[in-house]
Short mmCIF file of C-alpha atoms and ligand atoms in Angstrom, two decimals:
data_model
loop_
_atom_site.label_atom_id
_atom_site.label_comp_id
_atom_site.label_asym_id
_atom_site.label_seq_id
_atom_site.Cartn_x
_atom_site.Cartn_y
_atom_site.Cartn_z
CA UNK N 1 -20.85 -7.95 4.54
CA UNK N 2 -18.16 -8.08 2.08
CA UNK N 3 -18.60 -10.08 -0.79
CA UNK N 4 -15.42 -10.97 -0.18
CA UNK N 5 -16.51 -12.94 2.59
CA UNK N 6 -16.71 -16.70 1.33
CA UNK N 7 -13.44 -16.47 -0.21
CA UNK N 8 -10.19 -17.38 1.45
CA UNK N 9 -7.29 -14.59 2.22
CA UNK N 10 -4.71 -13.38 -0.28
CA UNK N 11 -2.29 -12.40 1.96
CA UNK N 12 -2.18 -13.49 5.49
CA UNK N 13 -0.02 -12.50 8.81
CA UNK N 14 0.03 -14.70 11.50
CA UNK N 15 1.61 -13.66 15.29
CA UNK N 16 4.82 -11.56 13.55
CA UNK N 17 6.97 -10.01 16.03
CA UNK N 18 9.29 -7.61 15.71
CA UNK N 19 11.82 -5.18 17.78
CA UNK N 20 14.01 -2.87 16.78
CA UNK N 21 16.48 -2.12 20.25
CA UNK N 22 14.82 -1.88 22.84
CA UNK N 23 10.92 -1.51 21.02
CA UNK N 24 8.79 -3.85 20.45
CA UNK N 25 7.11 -2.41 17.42
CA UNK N 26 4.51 -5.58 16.61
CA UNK N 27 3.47 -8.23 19.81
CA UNK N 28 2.02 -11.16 17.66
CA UNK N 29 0.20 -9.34 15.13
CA UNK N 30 -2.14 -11.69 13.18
CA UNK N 31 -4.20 -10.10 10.02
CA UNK N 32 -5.64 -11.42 6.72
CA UNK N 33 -7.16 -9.63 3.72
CA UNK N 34 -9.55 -10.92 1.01
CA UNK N 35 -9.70 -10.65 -2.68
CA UNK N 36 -11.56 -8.03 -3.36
CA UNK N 37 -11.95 -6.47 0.20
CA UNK N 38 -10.19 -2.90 1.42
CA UNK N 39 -8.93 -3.79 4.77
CA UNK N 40 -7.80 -0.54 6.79
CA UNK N 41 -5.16 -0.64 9.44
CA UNK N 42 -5.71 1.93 11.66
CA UNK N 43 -3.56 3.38 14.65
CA UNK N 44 -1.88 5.97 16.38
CA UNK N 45 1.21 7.17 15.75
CA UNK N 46 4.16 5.10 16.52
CA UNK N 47 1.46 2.23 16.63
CA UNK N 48 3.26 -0.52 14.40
CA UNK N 49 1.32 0.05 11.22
CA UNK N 50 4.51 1.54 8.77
CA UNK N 51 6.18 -1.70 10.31
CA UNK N 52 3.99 -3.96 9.66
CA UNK N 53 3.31 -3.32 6.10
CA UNK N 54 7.17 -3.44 5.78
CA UNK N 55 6.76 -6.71 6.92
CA UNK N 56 4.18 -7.65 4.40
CA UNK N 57 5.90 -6.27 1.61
CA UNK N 58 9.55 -7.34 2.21
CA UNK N 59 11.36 -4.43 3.15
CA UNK N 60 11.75 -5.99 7.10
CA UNK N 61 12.20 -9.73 8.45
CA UNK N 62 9.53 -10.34 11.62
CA UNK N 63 11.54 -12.01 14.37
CA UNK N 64 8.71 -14.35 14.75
CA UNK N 65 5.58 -15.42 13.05
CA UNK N 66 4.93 -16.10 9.28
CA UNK N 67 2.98 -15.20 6.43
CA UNK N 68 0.94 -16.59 4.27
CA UNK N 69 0.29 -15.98 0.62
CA UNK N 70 -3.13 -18.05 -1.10
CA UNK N 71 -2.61 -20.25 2.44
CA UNK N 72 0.97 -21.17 1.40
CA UNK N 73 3.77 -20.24 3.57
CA UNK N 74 5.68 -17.14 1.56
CA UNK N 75 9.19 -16.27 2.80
CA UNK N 76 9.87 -12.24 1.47
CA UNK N 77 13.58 -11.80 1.22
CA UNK N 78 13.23 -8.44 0.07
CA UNK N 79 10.71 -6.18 -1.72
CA UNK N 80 11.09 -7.83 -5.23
CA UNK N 81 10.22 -11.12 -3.73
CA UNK N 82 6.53 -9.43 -2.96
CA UNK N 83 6.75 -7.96 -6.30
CA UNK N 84 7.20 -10.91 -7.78
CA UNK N 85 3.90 -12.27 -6.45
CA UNK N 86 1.97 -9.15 -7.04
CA UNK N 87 2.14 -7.28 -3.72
CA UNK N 88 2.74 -3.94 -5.06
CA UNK N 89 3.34 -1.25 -1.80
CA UNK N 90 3.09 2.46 -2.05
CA UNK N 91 5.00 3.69 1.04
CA UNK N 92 4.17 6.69 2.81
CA UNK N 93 6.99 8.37 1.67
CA UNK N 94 5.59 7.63 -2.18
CA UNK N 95 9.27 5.83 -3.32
CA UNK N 96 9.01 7.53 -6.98
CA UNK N 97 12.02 8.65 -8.51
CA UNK N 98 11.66 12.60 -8.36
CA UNK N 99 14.12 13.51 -11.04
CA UNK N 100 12.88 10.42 -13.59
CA UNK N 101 10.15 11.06 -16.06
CA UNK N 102 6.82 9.08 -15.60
CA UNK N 103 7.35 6.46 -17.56
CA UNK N 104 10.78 5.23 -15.80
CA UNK N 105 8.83 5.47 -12.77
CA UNK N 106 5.97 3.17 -13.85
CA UNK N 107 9.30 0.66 -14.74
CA UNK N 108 11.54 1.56 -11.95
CA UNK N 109 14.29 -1.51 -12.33
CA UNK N 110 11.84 -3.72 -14.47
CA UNK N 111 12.61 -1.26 -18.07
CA UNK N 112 11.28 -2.99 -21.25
CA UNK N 113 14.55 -3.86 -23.28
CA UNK N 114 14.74 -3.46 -27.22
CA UNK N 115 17.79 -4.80 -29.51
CA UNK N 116 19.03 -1.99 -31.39
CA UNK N 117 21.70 -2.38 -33.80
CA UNK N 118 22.81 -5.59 -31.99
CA UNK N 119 22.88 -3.34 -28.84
CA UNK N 120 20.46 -3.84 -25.62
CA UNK N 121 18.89 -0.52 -25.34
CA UNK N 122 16.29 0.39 -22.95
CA UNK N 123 12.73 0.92 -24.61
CA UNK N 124 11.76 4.25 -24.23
CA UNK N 125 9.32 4.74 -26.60
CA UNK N 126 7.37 1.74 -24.95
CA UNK N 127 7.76 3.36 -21.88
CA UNK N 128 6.09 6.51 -22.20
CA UNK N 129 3.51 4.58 -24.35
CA UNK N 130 2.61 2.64 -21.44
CA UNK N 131 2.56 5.77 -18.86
CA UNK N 132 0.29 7.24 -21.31
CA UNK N 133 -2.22 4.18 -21.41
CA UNK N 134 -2.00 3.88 -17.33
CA UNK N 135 -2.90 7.35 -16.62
CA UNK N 136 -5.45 7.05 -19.55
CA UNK N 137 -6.77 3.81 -17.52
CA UNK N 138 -6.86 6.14 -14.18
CA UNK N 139 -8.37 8.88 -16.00
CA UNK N 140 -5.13 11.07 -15.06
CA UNK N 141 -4.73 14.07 -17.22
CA UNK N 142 -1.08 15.27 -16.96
CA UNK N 143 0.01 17.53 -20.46
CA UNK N 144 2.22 15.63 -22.37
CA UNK N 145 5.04 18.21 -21.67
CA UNK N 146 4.94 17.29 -18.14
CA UNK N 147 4.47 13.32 -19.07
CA UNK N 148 8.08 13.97 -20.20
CA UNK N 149 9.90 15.87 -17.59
CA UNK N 150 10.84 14.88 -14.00
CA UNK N 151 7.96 13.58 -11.16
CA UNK N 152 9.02 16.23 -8.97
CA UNK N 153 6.97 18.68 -11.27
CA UNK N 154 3.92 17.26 -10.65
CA UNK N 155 1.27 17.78 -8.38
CA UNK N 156 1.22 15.61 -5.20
CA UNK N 157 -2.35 14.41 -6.44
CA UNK N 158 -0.44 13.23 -9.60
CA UNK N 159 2.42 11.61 -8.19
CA UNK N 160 -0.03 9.36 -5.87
CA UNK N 161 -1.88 8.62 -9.24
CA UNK N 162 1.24 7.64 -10.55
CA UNK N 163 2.05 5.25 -7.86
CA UNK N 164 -0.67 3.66 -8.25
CA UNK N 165 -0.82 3.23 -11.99
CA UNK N 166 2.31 1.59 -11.44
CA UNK N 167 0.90 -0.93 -9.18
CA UNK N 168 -1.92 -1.82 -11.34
CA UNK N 169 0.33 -1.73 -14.74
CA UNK N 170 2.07 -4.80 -12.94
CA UNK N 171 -1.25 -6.50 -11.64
CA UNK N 172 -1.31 -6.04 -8.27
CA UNK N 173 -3.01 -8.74 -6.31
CA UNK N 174 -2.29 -6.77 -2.94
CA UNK N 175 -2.11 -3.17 -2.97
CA UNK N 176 -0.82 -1.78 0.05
CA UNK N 177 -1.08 2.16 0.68
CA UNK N 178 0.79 3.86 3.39
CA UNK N 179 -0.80 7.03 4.17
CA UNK N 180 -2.21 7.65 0.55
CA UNK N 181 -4.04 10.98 0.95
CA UNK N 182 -2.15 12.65 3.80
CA UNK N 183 -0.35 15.15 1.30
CA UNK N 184 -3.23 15.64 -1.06
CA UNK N 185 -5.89 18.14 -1.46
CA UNK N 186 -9.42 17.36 -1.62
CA UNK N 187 -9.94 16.83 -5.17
CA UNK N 188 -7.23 14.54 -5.50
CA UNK N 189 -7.92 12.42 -1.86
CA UNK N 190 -11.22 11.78 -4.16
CA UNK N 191 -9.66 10.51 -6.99
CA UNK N 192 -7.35 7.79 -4.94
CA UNK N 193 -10.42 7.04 -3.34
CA UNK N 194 -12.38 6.08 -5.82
CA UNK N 195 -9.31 4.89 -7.78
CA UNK N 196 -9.31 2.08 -4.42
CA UNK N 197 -12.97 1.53 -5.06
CA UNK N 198 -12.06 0.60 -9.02
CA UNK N 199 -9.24 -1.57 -7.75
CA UNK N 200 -11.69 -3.82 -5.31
CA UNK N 201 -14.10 -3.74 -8.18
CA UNK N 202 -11.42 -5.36 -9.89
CA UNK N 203 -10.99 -8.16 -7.33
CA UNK N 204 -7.61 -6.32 -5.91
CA UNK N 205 -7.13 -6.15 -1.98
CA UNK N 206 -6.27 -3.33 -0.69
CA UNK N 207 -4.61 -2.68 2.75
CA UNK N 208 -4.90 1.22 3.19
CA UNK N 209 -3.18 2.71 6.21
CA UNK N 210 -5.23 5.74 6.98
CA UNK N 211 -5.27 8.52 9.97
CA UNK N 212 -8.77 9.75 8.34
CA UNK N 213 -11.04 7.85 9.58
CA UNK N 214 -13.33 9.37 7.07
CA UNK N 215 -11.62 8.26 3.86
CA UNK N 216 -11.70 4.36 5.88
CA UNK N 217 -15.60 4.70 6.67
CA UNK N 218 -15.86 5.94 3.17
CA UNK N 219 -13.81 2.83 1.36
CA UNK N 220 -13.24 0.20 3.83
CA UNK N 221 -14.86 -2.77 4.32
CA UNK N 222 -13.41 -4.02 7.78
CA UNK N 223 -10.78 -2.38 10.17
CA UNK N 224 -7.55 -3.56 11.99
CA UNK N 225 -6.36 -0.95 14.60
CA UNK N 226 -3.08 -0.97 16.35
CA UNK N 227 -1.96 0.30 19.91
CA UNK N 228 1.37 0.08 20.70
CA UNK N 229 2.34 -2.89 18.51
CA UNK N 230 -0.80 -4.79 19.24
CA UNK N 231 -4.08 -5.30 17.53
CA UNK N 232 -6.29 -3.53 19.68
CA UNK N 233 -9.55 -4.63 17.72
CA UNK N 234 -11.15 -5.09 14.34
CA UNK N 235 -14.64 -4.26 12.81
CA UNK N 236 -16.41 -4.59 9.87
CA UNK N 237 -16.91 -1.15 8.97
CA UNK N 238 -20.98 -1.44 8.65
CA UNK N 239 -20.78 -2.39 12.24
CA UNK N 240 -18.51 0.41 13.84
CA UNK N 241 -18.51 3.93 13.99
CA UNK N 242 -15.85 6.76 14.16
CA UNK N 243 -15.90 7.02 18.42
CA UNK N 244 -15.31 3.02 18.84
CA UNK N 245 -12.46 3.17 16.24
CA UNK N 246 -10.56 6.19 18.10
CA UNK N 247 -11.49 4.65 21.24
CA UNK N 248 -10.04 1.39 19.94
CA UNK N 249 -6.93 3.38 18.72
CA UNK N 250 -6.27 5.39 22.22
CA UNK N 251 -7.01 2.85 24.66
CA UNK N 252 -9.07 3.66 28.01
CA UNK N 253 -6.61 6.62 29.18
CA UNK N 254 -4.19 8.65 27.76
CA UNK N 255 -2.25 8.80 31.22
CA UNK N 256 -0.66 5.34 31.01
CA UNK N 257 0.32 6.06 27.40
CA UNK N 258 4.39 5.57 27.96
CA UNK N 259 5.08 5.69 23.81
N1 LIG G 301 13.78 1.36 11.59
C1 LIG G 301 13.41 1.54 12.86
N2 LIG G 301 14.32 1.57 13.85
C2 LIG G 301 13.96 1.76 15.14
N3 LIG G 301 12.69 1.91 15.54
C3 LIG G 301 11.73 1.90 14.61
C4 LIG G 301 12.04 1.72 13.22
N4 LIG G 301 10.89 1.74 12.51
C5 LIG G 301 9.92 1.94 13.42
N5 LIG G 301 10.42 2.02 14.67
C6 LIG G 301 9.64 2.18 15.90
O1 LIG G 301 8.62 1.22 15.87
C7 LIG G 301 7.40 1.78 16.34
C8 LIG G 301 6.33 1.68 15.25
O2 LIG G 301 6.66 2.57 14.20
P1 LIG G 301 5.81 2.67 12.86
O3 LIG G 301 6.57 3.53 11.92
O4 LIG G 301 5.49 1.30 12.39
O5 LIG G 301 4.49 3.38 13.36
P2 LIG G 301 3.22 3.89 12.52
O6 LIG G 301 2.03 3.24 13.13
O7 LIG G 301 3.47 3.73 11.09
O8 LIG G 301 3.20 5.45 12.93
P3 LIG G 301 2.77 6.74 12.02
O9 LIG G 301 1.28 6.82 12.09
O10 LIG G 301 3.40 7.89 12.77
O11 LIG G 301 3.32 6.58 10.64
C9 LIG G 301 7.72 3.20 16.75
O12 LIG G 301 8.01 3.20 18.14
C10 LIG G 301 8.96 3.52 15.97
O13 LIG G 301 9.73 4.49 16.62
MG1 LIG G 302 3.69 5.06 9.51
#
């Protein structure tokens, strides 16, 4: 059991509903996560779990339901909002800047500001200091000569790094990853693993979205899993195992799956 397990939840969804047309992409979807505790949402495709993260993170309005920051009610009216309280999202589609450097990417519409000659200037210098000293923190190397030129030069390892360095630069309370590893090679799905094992060290929660059920077993401490916009179960991960999750995830047949 998670040590987690006395405290109360950071961040808290209770019975949000959404549709988009004609699909009802989350049916009363209630989850909570702990300081301190990596929660994994689990689910097949099409199952809700982009959507609902969206939800917890500001980028879409549930129909229904609410959430719940600390146990106060917290109204997102867009992805700043979560921002603002320290809900820092890494979207499965990453969201860095390709053609900026590092550093604007760590700042990404919050740049340091410097008066220079009576002018407002942004504060380069600062900025690249700082991308230096996160990917220092994360135990990143990246050659200065790349540290300078456009993301899209780096490694996909590198960019997820980077991602996350940005989260933690701005003290992420939540950290919710989309997907981190999918792109990666082995080497670096090891280093955002254990980079999510610093973070809950650090008293961070972390919702990871995750089709590798290995990487979850290996981090996780409980489980959510979707079907078809619903939560189909959840486990504490040092009372599951790999066949009850998929199980979980696919439902009793695969005929009457209509997705
Ligand atoms: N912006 C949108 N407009 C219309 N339908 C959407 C939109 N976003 C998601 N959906 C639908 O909502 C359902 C849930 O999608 P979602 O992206 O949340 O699934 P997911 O669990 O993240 O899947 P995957 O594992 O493939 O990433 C799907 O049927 C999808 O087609
Ligand atoms: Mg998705």
């Amino acid at each position: 059991m998670s040590h987690a397990a006395s405290a109360s939840p950071i961040l808290e969804a209770r019975d949000v509903s959404i549709r988009f047309g004609g699909v009802e992409a989350l049916k009363r979807v209630s989850l909570h996560v702990m300081p301190g505790e990596v929660l994994a949402l689990a689910g097949d495709n099409g199952a809700g779990k982009s959507t609902l993260i969206k939800i917890l993170s500001g980028v879409y309005r549930a129909d229904s339901g609410e959430l719940r920051f600390e146990g106060q009610p917290l109204q997102l009216r867009d992805p700043q909002d979560a921002r603002a309280q320290g809900i820092e999202t890494i979207y499965q589609d990453l969201a860095l800047a390709d053609n900026l450097d590092v550093g604007s990417n760590i700042f990404l519409g919050r740049e340091p500001v410097q008066r220079k000659l009576g002018l407002l200037t942004i504060d380069r210098e600062r900025m690249a200091q700082v991308a230096r000293e996160v990917l220092e923190r994360l135990d990143i190397v990246i050659p200065p000569r790349k540290l300078a030129g456009p993301v899209k030069m780096l490694s996909g390892g590198q960019r997820q790094a980077i991602a996350i360095g940005r989260a933690i630069y701005w003290n992420a309370r939540v950290l919710i990853m989309d997907e981190p590893t999918a792109a990666l090679g082995v080497p670096e799905q090891r280093k955002v693993m254990s980079l999510i094992g610093a973070l809950k060290a650090q008293g961070v929660a972390v919702i990871l979205i995750s089709h590798n059920l290995h990487d979850i077993f290996a981090v996780a401490d409980r489980i959510v899993v979707l079907r078809r916009g619903e939560v189909a179960g959840e486990r504490q991960v040092a009372q599951t195992h790999g066949d009850e999750i998929v199980h979980l995830m696919v439902g009793d047949t695969y005929s009457n799956n209509s997705r």
